[in-house]
XYZ file of C-alpha atoms in Angstrom:
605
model
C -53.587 231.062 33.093
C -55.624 229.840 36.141
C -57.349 232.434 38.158
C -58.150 232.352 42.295
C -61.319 230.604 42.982
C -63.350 231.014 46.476
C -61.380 228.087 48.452
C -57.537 230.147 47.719
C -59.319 233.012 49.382
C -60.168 230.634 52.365
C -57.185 229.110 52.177
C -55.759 232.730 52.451
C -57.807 233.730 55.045
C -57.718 230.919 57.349
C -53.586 231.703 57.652
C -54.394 235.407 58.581
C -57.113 234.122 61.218
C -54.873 231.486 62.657
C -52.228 234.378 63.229
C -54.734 236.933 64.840
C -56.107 234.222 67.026
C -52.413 233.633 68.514
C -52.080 237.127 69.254
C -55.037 237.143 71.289
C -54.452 234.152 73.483
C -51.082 235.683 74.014
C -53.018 238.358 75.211
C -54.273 236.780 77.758
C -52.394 233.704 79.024
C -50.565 233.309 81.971
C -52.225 236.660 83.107
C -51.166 238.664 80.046
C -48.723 240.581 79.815
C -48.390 242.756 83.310
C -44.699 244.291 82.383
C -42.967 245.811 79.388
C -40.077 242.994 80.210
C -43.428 240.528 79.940
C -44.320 242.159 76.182
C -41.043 242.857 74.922
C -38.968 240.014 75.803
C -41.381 237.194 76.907
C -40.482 237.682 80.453
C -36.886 235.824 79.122
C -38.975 232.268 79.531
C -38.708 230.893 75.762
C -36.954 227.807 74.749
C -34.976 226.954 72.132
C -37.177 225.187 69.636
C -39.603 227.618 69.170
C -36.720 230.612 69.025
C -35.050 228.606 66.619
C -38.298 228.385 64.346
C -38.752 231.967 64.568
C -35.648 233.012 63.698
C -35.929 231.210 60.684
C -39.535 232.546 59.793
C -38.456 236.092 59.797
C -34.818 235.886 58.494
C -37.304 234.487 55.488
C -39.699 236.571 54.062
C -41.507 237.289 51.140
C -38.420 238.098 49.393
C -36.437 234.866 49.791
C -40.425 232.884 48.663
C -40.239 235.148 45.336
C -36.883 236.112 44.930
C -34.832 233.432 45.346
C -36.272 231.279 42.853
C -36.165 233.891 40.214
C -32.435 234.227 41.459
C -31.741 230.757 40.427
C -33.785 230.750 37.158
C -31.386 234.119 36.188
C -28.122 233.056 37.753
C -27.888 229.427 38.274
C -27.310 227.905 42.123
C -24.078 229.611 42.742
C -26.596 231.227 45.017
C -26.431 227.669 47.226
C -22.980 228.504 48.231
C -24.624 230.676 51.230
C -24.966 227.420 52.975
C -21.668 227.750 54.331
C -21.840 231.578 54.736
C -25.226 230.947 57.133
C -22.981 228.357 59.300
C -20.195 231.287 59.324
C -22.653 233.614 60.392
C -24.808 231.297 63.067
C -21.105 230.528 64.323
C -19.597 234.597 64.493
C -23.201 235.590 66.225
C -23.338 232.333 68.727
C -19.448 232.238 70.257
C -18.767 236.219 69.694
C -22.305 238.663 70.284
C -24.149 236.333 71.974
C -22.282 235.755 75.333
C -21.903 239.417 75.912
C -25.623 240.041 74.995
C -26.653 237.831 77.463
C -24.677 238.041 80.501
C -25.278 242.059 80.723
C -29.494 240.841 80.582
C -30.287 243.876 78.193
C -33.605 244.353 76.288
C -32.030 246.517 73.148
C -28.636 245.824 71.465
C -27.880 249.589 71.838
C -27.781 249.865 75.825
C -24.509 247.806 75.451
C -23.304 251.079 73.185
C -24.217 253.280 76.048
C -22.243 250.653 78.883
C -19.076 250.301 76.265
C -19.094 254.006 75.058
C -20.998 256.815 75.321
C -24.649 257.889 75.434
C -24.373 259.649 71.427
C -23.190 256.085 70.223
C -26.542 254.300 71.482
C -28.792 256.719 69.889
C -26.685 256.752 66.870
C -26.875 252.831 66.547
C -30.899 253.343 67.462
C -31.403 256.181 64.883
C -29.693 254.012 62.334
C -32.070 250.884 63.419
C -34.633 251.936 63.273
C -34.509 254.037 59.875
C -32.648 250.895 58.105
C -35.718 248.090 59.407
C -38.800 250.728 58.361
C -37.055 251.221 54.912
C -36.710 247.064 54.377
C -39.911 246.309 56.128
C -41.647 248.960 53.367
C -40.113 246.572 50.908
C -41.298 243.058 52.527
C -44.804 244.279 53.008
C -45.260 245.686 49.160
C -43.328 242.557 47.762
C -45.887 239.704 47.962
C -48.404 242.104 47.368
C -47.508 243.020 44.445
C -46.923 239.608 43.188
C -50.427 238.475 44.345
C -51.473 241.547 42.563
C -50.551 240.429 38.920
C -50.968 236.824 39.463
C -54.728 237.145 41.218
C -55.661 240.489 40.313
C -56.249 240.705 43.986
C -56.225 244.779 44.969
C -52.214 245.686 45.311
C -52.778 248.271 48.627
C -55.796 246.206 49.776
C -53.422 243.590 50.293
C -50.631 245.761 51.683
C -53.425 247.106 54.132
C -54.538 243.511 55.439
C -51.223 242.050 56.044
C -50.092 245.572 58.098
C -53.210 245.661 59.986
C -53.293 242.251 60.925
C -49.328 241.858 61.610
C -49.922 245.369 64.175
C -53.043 243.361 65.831
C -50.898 240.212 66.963
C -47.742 242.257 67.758
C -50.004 245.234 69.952
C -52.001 242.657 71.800
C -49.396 239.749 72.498
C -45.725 240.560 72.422
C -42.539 238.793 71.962
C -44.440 235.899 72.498
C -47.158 236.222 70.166
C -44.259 237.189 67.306
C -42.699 233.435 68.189
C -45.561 231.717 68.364
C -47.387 233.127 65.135
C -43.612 232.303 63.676
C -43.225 228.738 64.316
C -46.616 228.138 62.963
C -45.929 230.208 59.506
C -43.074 228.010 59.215
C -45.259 225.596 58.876
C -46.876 226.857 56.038
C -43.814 228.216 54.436
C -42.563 224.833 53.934
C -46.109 223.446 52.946
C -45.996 226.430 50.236
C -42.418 225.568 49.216
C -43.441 221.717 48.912
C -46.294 221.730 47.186
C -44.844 223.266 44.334
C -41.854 221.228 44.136
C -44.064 218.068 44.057
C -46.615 219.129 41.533
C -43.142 220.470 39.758
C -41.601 216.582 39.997
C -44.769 215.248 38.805
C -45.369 217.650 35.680
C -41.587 217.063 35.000
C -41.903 213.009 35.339
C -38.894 212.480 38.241
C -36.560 215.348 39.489
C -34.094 213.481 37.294
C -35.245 215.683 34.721
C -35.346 218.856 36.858
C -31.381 218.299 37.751
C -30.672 217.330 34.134
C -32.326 220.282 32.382
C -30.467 222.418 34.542
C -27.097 220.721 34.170
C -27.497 221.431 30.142
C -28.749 224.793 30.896
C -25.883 225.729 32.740
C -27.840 226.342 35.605
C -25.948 224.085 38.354
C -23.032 226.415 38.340
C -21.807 226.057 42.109
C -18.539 226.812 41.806
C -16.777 230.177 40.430
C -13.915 230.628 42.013
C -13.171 234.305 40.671
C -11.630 236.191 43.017
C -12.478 239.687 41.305
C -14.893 241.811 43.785
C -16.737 242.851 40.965
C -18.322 239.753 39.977
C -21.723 239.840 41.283
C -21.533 236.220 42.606
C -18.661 234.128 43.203
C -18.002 231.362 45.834
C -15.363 234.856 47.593
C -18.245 237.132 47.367
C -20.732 234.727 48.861
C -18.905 233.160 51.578
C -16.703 236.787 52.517
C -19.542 239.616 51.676
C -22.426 237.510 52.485
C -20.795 236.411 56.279
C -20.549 240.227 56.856
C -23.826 241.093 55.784
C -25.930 238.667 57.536
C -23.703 238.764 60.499
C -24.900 242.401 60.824
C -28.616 240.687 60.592
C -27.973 237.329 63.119
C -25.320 238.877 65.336
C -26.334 242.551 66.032
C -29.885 243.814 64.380
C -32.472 243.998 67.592
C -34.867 241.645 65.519
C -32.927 238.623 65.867
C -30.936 239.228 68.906
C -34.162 240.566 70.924
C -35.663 236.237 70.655
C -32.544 234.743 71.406
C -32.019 237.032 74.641
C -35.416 236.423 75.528
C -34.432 232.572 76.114
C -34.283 230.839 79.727
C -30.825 230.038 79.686
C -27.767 230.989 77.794
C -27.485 227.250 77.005
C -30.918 227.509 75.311
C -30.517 230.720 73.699
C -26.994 229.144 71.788
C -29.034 226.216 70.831
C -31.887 228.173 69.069
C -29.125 230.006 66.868
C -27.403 226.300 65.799
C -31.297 224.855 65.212
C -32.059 227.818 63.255
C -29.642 227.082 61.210
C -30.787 223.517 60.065
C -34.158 225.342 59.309
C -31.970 228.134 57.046
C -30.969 225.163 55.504
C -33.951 223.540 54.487
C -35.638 226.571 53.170
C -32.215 227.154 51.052
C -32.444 224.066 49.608
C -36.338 224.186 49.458
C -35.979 227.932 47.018
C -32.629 226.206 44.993
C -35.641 222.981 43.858
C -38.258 226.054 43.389
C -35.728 228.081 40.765
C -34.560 224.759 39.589
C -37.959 223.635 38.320
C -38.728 227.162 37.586
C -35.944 226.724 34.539
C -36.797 222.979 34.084
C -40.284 223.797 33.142
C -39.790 227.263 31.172
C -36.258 226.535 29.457
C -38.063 226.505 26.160
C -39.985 229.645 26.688
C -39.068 232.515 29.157
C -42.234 233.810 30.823
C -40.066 236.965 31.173
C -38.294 237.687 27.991
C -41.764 236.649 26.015
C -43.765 239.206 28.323
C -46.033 237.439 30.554
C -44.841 238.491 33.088
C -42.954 242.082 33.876
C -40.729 241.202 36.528
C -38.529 238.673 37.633
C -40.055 238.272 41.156
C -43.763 236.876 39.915
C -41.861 233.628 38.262
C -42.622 231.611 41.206
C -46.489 233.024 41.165
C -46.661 232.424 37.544
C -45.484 228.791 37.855
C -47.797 228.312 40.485
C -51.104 229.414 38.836
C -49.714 227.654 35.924
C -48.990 224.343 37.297
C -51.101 223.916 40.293
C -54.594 225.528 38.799
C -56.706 222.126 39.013
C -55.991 222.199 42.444
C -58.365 224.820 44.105
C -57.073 226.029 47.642
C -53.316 224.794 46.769
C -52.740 228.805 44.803
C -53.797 229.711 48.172
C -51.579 228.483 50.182
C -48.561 229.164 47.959
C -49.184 232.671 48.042
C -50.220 232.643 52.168
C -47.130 231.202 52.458
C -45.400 233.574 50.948
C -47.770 236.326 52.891
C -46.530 234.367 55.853
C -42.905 235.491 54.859
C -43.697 238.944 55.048
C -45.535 238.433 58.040
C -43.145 237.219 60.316
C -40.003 239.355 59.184
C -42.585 242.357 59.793
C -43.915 241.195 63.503
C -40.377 240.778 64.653
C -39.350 244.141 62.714
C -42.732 245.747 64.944
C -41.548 244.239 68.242
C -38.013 244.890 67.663
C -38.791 248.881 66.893
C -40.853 249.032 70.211
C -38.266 247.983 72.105
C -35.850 250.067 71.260
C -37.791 253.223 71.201
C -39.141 252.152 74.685
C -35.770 251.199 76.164
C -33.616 253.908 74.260
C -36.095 256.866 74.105
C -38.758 256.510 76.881
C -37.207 254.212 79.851
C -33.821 256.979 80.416
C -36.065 259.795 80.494
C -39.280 258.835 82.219
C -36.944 257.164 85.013
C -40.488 257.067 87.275
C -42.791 255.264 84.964
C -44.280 252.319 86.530
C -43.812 249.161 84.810
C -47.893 248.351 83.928
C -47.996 252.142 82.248
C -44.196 250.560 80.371
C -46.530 247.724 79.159
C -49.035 249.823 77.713
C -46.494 252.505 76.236
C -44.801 249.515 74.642
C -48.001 248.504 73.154
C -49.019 251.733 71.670
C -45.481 251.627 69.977
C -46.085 248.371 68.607
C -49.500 249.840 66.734
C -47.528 252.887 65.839
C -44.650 251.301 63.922
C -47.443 249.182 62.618
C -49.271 252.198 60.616
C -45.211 253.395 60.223
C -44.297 249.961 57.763
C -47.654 250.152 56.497
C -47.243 254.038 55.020
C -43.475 252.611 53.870
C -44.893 249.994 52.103
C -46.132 253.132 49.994
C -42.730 254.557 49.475
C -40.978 250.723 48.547
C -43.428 251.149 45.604
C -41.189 252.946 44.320
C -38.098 251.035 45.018
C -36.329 248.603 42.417
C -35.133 245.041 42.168
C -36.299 243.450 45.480
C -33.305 241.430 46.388
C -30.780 243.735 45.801
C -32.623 246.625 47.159
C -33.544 244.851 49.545
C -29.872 243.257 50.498
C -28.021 247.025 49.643
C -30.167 248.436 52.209
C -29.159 245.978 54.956
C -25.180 246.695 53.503
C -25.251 249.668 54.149
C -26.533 250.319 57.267
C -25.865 246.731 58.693
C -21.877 247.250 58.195
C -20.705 250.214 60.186
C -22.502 248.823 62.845
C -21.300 245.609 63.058
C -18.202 247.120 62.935
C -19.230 249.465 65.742
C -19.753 246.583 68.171
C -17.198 244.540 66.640
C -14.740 247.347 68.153
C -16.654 247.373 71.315
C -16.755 243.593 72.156
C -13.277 242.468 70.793
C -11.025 245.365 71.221
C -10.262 246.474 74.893
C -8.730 249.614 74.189
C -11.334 251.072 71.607
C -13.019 254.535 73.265
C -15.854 256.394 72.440
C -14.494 259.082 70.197
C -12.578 256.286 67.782
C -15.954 254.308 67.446
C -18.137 257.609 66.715
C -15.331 258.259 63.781
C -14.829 254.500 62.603
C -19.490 254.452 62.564
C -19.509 257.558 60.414
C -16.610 256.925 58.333
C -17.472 253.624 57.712
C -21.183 254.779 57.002
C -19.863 257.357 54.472
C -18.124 254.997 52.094
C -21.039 252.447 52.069
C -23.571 254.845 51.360
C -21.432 256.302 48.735
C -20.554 252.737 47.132
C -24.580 251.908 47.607
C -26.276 254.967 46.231
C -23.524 254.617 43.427
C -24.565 251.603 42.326
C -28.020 252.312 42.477
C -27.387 255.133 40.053
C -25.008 253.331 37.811
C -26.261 249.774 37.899
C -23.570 246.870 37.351
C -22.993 245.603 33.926
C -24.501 242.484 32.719
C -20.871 240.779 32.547
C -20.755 241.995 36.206
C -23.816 240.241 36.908
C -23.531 236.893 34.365
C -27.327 236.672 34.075
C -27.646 233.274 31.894
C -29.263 232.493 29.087
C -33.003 232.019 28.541
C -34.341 230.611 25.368
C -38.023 231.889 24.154
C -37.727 229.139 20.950
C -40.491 227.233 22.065
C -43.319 230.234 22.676
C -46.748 229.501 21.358
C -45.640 232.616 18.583
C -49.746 233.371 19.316
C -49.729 233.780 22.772
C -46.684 235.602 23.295
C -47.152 239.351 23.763
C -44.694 241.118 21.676
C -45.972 244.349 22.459
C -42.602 245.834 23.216
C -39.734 244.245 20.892
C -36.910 245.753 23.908
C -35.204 242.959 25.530
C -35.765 243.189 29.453
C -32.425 243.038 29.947
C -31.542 246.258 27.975
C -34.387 248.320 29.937
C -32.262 247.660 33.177
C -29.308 248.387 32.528
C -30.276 252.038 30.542
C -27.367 253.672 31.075
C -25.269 254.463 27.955
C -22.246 253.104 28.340
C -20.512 256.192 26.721
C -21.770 258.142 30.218
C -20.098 255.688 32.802
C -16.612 256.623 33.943
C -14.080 254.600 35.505
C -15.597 255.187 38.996
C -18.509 253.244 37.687
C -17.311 250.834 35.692
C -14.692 249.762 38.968
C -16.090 251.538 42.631
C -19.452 251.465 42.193
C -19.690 247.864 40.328
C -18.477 246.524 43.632
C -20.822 243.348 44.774
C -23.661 244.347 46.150
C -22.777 242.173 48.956
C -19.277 243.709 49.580
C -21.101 246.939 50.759
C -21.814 245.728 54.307
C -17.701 244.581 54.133
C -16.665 247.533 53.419
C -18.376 249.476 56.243
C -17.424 246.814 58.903
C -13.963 246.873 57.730
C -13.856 251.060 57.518
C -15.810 251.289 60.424
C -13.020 248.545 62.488
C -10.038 250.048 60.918
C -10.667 253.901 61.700
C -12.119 253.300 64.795
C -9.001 251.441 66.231
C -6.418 253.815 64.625
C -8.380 257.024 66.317
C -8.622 255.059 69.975
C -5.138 254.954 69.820
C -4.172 258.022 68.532
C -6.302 259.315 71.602
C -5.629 257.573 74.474
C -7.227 253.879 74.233
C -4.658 252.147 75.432
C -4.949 254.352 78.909
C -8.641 253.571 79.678
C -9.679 250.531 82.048
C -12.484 248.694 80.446
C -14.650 246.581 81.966
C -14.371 242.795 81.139
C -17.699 242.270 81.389
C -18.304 244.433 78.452
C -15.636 242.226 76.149
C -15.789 238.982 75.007
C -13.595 236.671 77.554
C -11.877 233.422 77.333
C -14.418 232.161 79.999
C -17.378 232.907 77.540
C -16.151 230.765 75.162
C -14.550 227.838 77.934
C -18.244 228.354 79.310
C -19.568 226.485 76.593
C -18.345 223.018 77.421
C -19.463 223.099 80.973
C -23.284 223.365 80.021
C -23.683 219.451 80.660
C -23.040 220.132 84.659
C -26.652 221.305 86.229
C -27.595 224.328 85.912
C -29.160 224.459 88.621
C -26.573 225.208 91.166
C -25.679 228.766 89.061
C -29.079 229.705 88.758
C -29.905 229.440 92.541
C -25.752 231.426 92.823
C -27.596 234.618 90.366
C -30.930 234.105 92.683
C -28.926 235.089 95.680
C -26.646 237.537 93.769
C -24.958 239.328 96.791
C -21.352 239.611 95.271
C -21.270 239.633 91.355
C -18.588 237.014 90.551
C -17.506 236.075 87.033
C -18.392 232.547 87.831
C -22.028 232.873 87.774
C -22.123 235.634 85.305
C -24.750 235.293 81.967
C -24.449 231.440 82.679
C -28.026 232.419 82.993
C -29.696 235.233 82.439
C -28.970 238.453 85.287
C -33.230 239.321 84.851
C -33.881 236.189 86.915
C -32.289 238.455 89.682
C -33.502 239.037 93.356
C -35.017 242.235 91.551
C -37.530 240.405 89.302
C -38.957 239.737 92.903
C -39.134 242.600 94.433
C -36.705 241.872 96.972
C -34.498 244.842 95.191
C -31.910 246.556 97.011
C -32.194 250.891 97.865
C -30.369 251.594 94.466
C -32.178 249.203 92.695
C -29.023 248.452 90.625
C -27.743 245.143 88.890
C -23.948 244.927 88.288
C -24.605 248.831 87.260
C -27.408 248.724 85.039
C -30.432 250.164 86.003
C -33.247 247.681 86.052
């Protein structure tokens, strides 16, 4: 196999420099950033293109460059089917958690749980946030690394180190917009990573002809399986049901993604960058289905797994790389920056995303007098915080299994109960305080006990259907037979005499029915205990639910918008009319003009 030379390092280094150099001209431009509304949410000035982009970036990281592939190469393209579960999901986060997001102008998801419900809620959802996105960014950081690791032999924590360090550098000096802007430009190389490989792949292969043919025979274009069982690891049910849940906690809820698309001009703009982002999921799905596609095309004869040379599933796509693209200097390079860039982006958001909810949630209510230049700086000294706080739980994902999965339970279990929680908050009226804090823990409960089950007991592989891989064509010589034990046997190690029926049934539930399952307990419980104590008696505010105007709202964008914005401007009465058409922070209080109370519609600014 090829080894790095000189110009992947440079190819390597150049993306890490191009990054670093963003964050410091966000440092500076357009005076820098003077206010923590400035660092935190791009003083709400982005558009939608380069939201859009970003979005994309970090919903992709290093685990959908490495694992998706291998996905493929195991388990055939059923995995495509989340095409339609991403258009579910844009759809559910665009017409349902967006317009209340936006009209109330909040910085962090969670102030909405303090508006709706009660003050415990919000730093229940903010506990839970920010535990669940250290835990997954440990796992993004350590995943590329370690693939660079056995493919280079470049130093495992070394590289865990660099990326940390230089994702805390752009995110302390320039912001939100800083984390976009570094985005949209690791797009970019995402996509030149992604393509390079599939055209050296074409060429090796002589015409993707081949590519779709091998596949066909090999049983890997296996789209639809329409078994309804909840078991089966992947189905078309599983995908389209479990996965709409699970990313809908992601797109529709999780401060990471919701913090960019707030921080847009206009609510018109901030609905647009969720639809273009989902062209972009698109192309990167279909982008990782040619990667695991030529993955089996090329290897069908001999499994780089099963025959040892490599020890997990994840450094496929390295592996191909080094082995197909090694007279290319610089081209290694920039598969494996791109797949740095992954982790990159998913961390910077995660790092912006933690600041502002432990400035908003934690500092803001309690240090009512702190000026807003000292916010700025308090905001930055939490970005470099959580910076060294991913880096040390990079340490701790080293530990950690199967990256997808883990990866996915993690966001399942934490990511359903509380989508549920605001799911009860937004679209049911009569839902109090003391039903949601049930429905969140309840619902929490039985995920956690589903997840950690199956972590313990891992599915079966006729749960799972890995496919067949064929090592008949090894070069016998080459092939490194120091351990006879099939890979597949090593997983799954439990003895199937020790698995009871809870096992074999509860905890072999898909993976991606976790985050289901805690919505759904979390919804169910929390309406039944609002009722059974009084819901139906309190008066809620309508600007806390989702209304028939938000979603009538949406076909009057084509009138200006000019007339609404100059109605907020001179907000004197609030009136439903002009309300989140664009966003409340363009207020007479951005300019100082702020009445004795220094209240918006209730919220203090």
């Amino acid at each position: 196999m090829g080894r790095f030379v000189v110009w992947d390092y440079v190819v390597f280094a150049a993306m890490l420099l191009v990054s670093a150099i963003i964050g410091v001209y966000y440092a500076f431009a357009g005076g820098g950033q003077k206010t923590s509304k400035d660092f935190l949410m791009a003083g709400r000035s982005m558009n939608a293109l380069p939201v859009a982009l970003s979005l994309t970036a970090s919903f992709m990281s290093a685990v959908t460059v490495l694992g998706t592939p291998a996905e493929i190469y195991r388990y055939g393209a059923i995995f495509c089917i989340f095409a339609i579960t991403y258009g579910l999901v844009v759809l559910c986060s665009a017409e349902i958690f967006l317009p209340v997001f936006y009209k109330l102008g909040i910085t962090s998801t969670y102030e909405y749980l303090e508006l709706r419900f009660n003050k415990c809620l919000r730093l229940c959802g903010m506990a839970l946030f920010i535990i669940q996105t250290t835990l997954y960014t440990g796992i993004v950081i350590y995943a590329p690394a370690l693939a660079l690791n056995q493919v280079t032999g470049f130093d495992l924590w070394g590289a865990v180190v660099a990326t940390g360090v230089v994702c805390t550098f752009y995110c302390t000096l320039g912001g939100l917009k800083a984390v976009v802007w570094t985005d949209v430009f690791q797009v970019g190389i995402m996509v030149a990573g992604f393509s390079s490989v599939i055209i050296r792949a074409v060429v090796v292969q002589e015409g993707i002809g081949r590519i779709v043919n091998d596949s066909y025979h090999g049983g890997r274009l296996n789209f639809w399986d329409f078994n309804p069982n909840p078991l089966q690891r992947h189905t078309f049910w599983t995908i389209v049901i479990g996965g709409t849940f699970t990313w809908t906690g992601i797109y529709g809820v999780n401060q990471s993604q919701v913090q960019r698309y707030i921080a847009c001009k206009s609510r018109f703009h901030a609905k647009m960058s969720l639809y273009i982002n989902l062209v972009g999921l698109w192309a990167i799905l279909a982008c990782a289905a040619l990667c695991g596609l030529s993955l089996y095309s090329i290897y069908k004869d001999c499994d780089p797994w099963t025959s040892q040379q490599v020890s997990a599933l994840d450094q496929l796509m390295p592996y191909l790389v080094l082995d197909i693209l090694k007279d290319y200097p610089g081209v290694p390079g920039l598969f494996v920056a791109s797949a740095y860039s992954g982790t990159l982006s998913t961390v910077s958001s995660s790092i912006n995303a933690l600041a502002a909810v432990t400035v908003e949630d934690l500092i803001k209510p309690h240090f009512r007098s702190l000026s807003e230049k000292k916010l700025s700086w308090i905001s930055m000294g939490m970005s470099f915080f959580y910076g060294g706080v991913c880096i040390a739980m990079a340490a701790v994902a080293s530990l950690l299994g199967a990256l997808l999965q883990a990866a996915l339970s993690i966001f399942g279990m934490v990511g359903g109960p509380l989508l549920g929680l605001f799911a009860l908050g937004i679209l049911c009226s009569f839902a109090n305080g003391i039903g949601a804090f049930v429905g969140l823990v309840s619902g929490f409960v039985i995920s956690l006990w589903v997840g950690i089950g199956s972590q313990i007991y891992p599915p079966l592989p006729e749960r799972t259907k890995p496919l067949y891989l064929s090592t008949a064509g090894c070069n016998i010589s080459s092939v490194n037979w120091t351990s006879t034990a099939n890979p597949l046997t090593t997983v799954f190690n439990t003895p199937t005499a020790e698995r009871s029926a809870l096992a074999d049934n509860w905890y072999s539930l898909s993976y991606l029915y976790f985050s289901t399952l805690g919505t759904l307990t979390t919804v169910a419980v929390g309406i039944i205990i609002s009722l059974l104590t009084g819901g139906l008696k309190q008066n809620t505010d309508r600007k806390f639910l989702l209304t028939k105007e938000d979603f009538l709202s949406n076909f009057s964008w084509s009138k200006s918008e000019t007339p609404e914005k100059v109605e907020v401007l001179n907000w004197k009465s609030f009136t439903t009319a002009a309300e989140g058409t664009d966003n409340p922070a363009f207020s007479h209080i951005e300019m100082d003009v702020a009445s004795n109370d220094n209240k918006a519609n209730g919220l203090h600014i």
